[in-house]
One Martini backbone bead per residue (centre of mass of N, CA, C, O) as a GRO file, in nm:
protein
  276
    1UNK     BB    1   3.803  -6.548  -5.195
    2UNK     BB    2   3.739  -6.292  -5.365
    3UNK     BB    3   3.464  -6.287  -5.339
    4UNK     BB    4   3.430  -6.271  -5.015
    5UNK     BB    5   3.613  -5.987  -5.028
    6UNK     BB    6   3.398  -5.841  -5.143
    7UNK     BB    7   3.185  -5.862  -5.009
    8UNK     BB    8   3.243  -5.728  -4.775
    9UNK     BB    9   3.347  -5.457  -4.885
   10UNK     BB   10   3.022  -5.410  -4.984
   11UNK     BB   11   2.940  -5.358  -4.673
   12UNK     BB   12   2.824  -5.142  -4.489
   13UNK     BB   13   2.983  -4.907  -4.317
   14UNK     BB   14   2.859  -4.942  -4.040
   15UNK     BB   15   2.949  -5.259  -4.035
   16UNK     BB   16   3.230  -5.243  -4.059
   17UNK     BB   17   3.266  -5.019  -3.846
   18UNK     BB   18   3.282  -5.259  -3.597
   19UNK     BB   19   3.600  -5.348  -3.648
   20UNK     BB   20   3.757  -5.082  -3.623
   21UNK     BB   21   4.127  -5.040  -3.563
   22UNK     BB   22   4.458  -4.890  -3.478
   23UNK     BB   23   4.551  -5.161  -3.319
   24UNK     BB   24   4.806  -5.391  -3.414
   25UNK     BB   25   4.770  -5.583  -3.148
   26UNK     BB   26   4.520  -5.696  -3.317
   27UNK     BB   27   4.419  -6.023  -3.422
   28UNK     BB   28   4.128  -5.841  -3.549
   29UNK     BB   29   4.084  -5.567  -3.814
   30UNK     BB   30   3.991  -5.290  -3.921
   31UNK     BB   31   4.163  -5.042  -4.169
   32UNK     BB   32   4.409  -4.843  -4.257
   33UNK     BB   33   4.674  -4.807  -4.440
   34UNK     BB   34   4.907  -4.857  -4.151
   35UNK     BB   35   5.001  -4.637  -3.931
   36UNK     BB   36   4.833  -4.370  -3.826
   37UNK     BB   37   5.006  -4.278  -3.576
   38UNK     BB   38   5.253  -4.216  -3.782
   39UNK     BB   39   5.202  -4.116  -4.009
   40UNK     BB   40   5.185  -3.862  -4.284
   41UNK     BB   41   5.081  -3.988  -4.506
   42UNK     BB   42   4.818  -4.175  -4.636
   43UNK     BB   43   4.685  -4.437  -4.760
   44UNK     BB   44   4.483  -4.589  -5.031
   45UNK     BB   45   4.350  -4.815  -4.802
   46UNK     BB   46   4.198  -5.088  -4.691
   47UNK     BB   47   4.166  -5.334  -4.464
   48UNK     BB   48   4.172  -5.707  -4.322
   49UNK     BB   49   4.271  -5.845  -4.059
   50UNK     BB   50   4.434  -6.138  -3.962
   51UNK     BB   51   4.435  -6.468  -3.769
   52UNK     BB   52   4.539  -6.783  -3.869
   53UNK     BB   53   4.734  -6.946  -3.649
   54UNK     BB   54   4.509  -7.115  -3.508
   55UNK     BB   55   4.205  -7.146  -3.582
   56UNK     BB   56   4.065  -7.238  -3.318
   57UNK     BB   57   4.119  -6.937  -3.219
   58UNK     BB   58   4.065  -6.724  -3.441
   59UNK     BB   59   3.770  -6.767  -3.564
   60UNK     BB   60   3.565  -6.665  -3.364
   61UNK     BB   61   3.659  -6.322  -3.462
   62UNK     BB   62   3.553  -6.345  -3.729
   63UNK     BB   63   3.353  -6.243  -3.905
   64UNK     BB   64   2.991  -6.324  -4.003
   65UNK     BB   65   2.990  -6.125  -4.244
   66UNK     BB   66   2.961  -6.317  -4.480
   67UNK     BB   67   2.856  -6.660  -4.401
   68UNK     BB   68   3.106  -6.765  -4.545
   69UNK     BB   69   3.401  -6.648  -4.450
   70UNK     BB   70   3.480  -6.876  -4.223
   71UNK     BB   71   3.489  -7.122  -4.453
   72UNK     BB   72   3.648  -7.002  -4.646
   73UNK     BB   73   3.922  -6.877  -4.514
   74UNK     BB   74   4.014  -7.183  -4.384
   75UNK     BB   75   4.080  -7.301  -4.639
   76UNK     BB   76   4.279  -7.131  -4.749
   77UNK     BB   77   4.463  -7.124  -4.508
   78UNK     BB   78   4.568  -7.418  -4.523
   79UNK     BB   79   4.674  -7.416  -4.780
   80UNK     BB   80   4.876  -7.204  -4.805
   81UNK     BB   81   5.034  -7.306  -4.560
   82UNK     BB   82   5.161  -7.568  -4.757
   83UNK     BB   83   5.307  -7.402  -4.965
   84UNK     BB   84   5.464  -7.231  -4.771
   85UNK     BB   85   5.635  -7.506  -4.659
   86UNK     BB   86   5.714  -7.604  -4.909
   87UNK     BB   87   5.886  -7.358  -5.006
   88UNK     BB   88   6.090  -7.401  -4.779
   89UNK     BB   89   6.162  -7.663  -4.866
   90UNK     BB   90   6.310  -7.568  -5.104
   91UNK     BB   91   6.485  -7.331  -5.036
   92UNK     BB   92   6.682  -7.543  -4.878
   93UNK     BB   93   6.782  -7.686  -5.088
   94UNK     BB   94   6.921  -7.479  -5.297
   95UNK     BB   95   7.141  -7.424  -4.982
   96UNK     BB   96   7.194  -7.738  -4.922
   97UNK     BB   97   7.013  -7.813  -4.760
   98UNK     BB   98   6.769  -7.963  -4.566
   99UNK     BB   99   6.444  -7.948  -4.605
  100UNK     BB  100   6.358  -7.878  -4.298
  101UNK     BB  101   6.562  -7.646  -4.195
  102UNK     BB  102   6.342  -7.338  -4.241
  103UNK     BB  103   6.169  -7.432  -4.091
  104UNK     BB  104   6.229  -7.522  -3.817
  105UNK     BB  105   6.374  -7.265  -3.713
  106UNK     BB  106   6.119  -7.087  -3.745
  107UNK     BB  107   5.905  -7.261  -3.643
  108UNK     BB  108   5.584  -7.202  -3.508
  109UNK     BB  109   5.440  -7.061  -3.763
  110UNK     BB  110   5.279  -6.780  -3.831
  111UNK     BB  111   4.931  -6.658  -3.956
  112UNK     BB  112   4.889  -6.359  -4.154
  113UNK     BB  113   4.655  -6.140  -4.288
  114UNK     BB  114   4.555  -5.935  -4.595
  115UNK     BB  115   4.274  -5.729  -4.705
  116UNK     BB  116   4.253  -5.563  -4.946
  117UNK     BB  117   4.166  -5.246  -5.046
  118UNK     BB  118   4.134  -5.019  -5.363
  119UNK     BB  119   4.005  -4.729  -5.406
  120UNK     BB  120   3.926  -4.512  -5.611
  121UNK     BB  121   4.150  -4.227  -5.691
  122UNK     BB  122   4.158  -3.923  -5.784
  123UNK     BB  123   4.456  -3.869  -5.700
  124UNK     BB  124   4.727  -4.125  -5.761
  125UNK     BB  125   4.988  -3.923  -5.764
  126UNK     BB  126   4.975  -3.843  -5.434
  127UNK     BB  127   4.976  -4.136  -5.395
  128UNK     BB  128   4.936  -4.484  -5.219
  129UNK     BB  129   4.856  -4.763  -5.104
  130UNK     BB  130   5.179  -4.840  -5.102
  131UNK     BB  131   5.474  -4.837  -5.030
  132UNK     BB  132   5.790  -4.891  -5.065
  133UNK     BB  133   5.892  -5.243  -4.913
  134UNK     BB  134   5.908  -5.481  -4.679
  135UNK     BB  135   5.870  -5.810  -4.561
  136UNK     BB  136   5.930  -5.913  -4.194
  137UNK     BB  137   5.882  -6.186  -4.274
  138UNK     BB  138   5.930  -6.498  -4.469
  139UNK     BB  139   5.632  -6.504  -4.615
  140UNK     BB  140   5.459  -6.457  -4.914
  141UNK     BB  141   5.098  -6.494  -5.058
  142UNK     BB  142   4.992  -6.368  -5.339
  143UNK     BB  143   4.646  -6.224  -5.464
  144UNK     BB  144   4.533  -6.120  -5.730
  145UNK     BB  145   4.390  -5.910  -5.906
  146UNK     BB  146   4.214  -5.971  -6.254
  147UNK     BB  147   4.151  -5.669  -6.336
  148UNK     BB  148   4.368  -5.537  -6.136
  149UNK     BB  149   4.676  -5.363  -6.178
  150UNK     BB  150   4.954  -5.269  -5.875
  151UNK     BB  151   5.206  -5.422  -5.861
  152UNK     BB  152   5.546  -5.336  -5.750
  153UNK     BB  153   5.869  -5.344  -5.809
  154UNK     BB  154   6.225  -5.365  -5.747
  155UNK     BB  155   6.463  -5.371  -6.045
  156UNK     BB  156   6.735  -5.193  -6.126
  157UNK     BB  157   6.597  -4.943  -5.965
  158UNK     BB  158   6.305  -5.044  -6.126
  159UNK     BB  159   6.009  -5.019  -6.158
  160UNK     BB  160   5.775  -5.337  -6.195
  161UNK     BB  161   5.473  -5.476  -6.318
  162UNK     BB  162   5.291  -5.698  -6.203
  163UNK     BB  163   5.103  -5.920  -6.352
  164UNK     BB  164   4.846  -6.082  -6.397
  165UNK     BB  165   4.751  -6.444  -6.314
  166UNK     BB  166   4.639  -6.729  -6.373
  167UNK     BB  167   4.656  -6.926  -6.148
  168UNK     BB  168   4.843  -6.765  -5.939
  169UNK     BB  169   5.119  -6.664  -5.696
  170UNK     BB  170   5.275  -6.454  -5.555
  171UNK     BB  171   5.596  -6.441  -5.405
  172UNK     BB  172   5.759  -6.316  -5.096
  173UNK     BB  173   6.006  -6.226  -4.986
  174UNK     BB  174   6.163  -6.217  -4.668
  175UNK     BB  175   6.350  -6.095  -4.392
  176UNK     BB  176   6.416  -6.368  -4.282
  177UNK     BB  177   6.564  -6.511  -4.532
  178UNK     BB  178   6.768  -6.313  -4.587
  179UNK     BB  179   6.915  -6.373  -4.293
  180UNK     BB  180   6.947  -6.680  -4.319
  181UNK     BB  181   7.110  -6.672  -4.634
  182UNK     BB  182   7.285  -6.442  -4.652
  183UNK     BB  183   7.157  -6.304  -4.884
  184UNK     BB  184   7.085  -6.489  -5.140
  185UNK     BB  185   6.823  -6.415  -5.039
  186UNK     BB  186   6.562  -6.139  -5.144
  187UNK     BB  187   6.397  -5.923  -5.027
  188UNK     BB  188   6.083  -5.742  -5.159
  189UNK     BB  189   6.052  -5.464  -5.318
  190UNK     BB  190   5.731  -5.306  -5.249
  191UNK     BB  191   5.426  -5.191  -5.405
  192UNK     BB  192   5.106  -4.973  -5.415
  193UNK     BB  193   4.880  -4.880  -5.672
  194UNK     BB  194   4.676  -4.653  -5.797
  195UNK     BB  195   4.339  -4.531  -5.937
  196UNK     BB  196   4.101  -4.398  -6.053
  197UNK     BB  197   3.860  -4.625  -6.168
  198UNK     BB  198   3.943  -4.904  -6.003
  199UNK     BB  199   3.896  -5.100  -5.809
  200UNK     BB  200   4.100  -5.320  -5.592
  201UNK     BB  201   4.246  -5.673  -5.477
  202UNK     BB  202   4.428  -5.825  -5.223
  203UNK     BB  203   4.589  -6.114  -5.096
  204UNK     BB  204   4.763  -6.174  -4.781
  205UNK     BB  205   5.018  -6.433  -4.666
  206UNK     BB  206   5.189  -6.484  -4.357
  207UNK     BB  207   5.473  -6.613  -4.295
  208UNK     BB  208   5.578  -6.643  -3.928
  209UNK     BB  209   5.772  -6.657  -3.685
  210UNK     BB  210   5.838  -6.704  -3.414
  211UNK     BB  211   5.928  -6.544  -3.180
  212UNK     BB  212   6.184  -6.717  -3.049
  213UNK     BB  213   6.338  -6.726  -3.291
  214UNK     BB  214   6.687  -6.773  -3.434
  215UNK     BB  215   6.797  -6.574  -3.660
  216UNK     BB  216   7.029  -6.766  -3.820
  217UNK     BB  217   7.265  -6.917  -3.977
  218UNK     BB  218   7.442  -7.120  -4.155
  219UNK     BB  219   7.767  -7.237  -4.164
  220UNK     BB  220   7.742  -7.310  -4.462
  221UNK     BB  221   7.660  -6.956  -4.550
  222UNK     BB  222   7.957  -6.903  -4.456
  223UNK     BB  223   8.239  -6.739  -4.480
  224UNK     BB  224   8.539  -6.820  -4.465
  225UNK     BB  225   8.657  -6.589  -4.211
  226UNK     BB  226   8.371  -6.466  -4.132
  227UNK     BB  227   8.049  -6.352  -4.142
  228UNK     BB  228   7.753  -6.250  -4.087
  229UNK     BB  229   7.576  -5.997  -4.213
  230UNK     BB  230   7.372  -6.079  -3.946
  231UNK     BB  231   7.257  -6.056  -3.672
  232UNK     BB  232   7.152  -6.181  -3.422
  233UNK     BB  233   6.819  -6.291  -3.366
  234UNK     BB  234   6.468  -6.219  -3.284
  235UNK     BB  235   6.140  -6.177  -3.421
  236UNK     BB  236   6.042  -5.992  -3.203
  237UNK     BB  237   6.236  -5.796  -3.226
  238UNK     BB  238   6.205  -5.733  -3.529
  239UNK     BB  239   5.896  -5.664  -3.531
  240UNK     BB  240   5.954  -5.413  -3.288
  241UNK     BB  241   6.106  -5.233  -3.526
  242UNK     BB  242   5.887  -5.236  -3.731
  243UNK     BB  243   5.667  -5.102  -3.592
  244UNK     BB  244   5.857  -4.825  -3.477
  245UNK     BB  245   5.825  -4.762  -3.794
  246UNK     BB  246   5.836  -4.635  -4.122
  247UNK     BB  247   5.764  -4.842  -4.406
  248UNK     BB  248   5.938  -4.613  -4.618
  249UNK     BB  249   6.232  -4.648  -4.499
  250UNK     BB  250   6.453  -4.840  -4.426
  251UNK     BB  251   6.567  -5.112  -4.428
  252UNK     BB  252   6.537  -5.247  -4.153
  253UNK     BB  253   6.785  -5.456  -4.148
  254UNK     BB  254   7.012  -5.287  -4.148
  255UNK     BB  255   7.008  -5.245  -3.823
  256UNK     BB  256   7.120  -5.580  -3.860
  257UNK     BB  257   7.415  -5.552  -3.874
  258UNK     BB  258   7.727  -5.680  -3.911
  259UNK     BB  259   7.997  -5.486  -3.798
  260UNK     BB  260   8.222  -5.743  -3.870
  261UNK     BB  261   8.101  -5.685  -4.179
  262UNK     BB  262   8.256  -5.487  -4.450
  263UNK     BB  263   8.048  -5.611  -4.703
  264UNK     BB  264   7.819  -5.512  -4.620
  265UNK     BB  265   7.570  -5.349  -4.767
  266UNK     BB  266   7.350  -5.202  -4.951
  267UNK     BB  267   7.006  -5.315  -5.030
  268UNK     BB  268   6.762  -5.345  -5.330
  269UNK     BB  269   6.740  -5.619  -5.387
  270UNK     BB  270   6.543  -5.911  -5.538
  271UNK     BB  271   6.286  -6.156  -5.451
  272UNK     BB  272   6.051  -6.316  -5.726
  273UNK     BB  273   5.791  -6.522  -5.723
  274UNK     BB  274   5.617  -6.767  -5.939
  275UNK     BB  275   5.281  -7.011  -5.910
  276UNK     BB  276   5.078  -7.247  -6.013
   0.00000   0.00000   0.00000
């Protein structure tokens, strides 16, 4: 997956931008920073956007320059999916839940790629690659460049460095999960930083609910006498408000939270797993 995502990146600039565009509404594009239509000021990266499930509908749009690169995104993002299905009913275990109650909840999750390339930045200390922010979906895959680190995480405070591990995976928790769990379970702050010196390639896996999920928590997850911490939403609603904003503003839930609820406090911890 690493090498076909170098490929892709290295092919002349002419070539690439036959696919770019700033329209986040496309299901394949290629394009810049985050949000370049909102943001004052741009980040540090390029990607590769792509929706990945159900794959017979979207791999037809997909690159066919490098040769392999839909046959080898293909079973990546198969496997990638298995994953995060697996771990979502780990996480319903873990809150005494049913293992399927999780995914079921979600609903037919979708699935979309994030192939980020971050250039050498001659003045690193001016930008972020990403700033500082949580992800509006479920659950996040993330595939680290083994030869350049750049993710760092948000923990009491103090941004922290995560280094590559080989064969093994970043987890980040998202805020459908924050806001399922009651809190319990906390999405990750996290940014990407940029270096003067060398590129480096990340590559996120995003399970998103579908549009119509109704995030709320279950009733056992909820302290008797109380309230949820977040108010019922549908992902959908979640997510047009979510791209209605800068990247780097206050937590998107923060704007969901349940007003009966005078508990419920303003929140920067997180939680990040790795798998190996």
């Amino acid at each position: 997956m690493l090498r076909v995502a170098t490929e892709f990146f290295s092919l002349p600039v002419e070539e690439k931008l036959k696919l770019y565009s700033d329209d986040p509404s496309k299901t394949m594009r290629l394009s810049t920073s985050f949000n370049v239509n909102k943001e004052k000021v741009h980040n540090w990266r390029d990607y590769l956007r792509l929706h990945c499930y159900p794959l017979e509908k979207y791999v037809p749009e997909w690159p066919s320059n490098p040769s392999s690169f839909k046959d080898v995104v293909s079973n990546y993002s198969k496997e990638v999916r298995a994953l995060g299905y697996r771990i979502e009913e780990l996480i319903s275990e873990s809150l005494g839940l049913e293992s399927p109650r999780m995914p079921r909840v979600l609903g037919d999750q979708g699935q979309h790629m994030a192939v980020n390339f971050y250039p050498p930045c001659p003045e690193p200390e001016l930008t972020y690659g990403l700033p500082g922010h949580t992800d509006p979906n479920a659950l996040t895959i993330l595939l680290q460049d083994l030869q350049v680190a750049g993710l760092q995480v948000l923990k009491d405070g103090k941004w922290l460095a995560i280094q590559p591990i080989p064969d093994a995976f970043v987890i980040n928790i998202g805020d459908q999960l924050q806001a399922l769990s009651n809190g319990k379970y906390r999405s990750v702050w996290h940014r990407a930083v940029v270096n003067a010196d060398k590129p480096r390639m990340s590559i996120a896996s995003f399970l998103c609910p579908s549009d119509d999920a109704l995030i709320s928590p279950p009733e056992s997850l909820v302290e008797e006498g109380s309230v949820a911490v977040y108010r019922d939403f549908t992902y959908a609603e979640y997510y047009k408000k979510f791209w209605s904003r800068n990247l780097d503003q206050e937590h998107c839930l923060e704007l969901f939270k349940n007003s009966r609820n005078p508990a419920a406090g303003s929140d920067t911890s997180s939680s990040i797993l790795k798998t190996s």
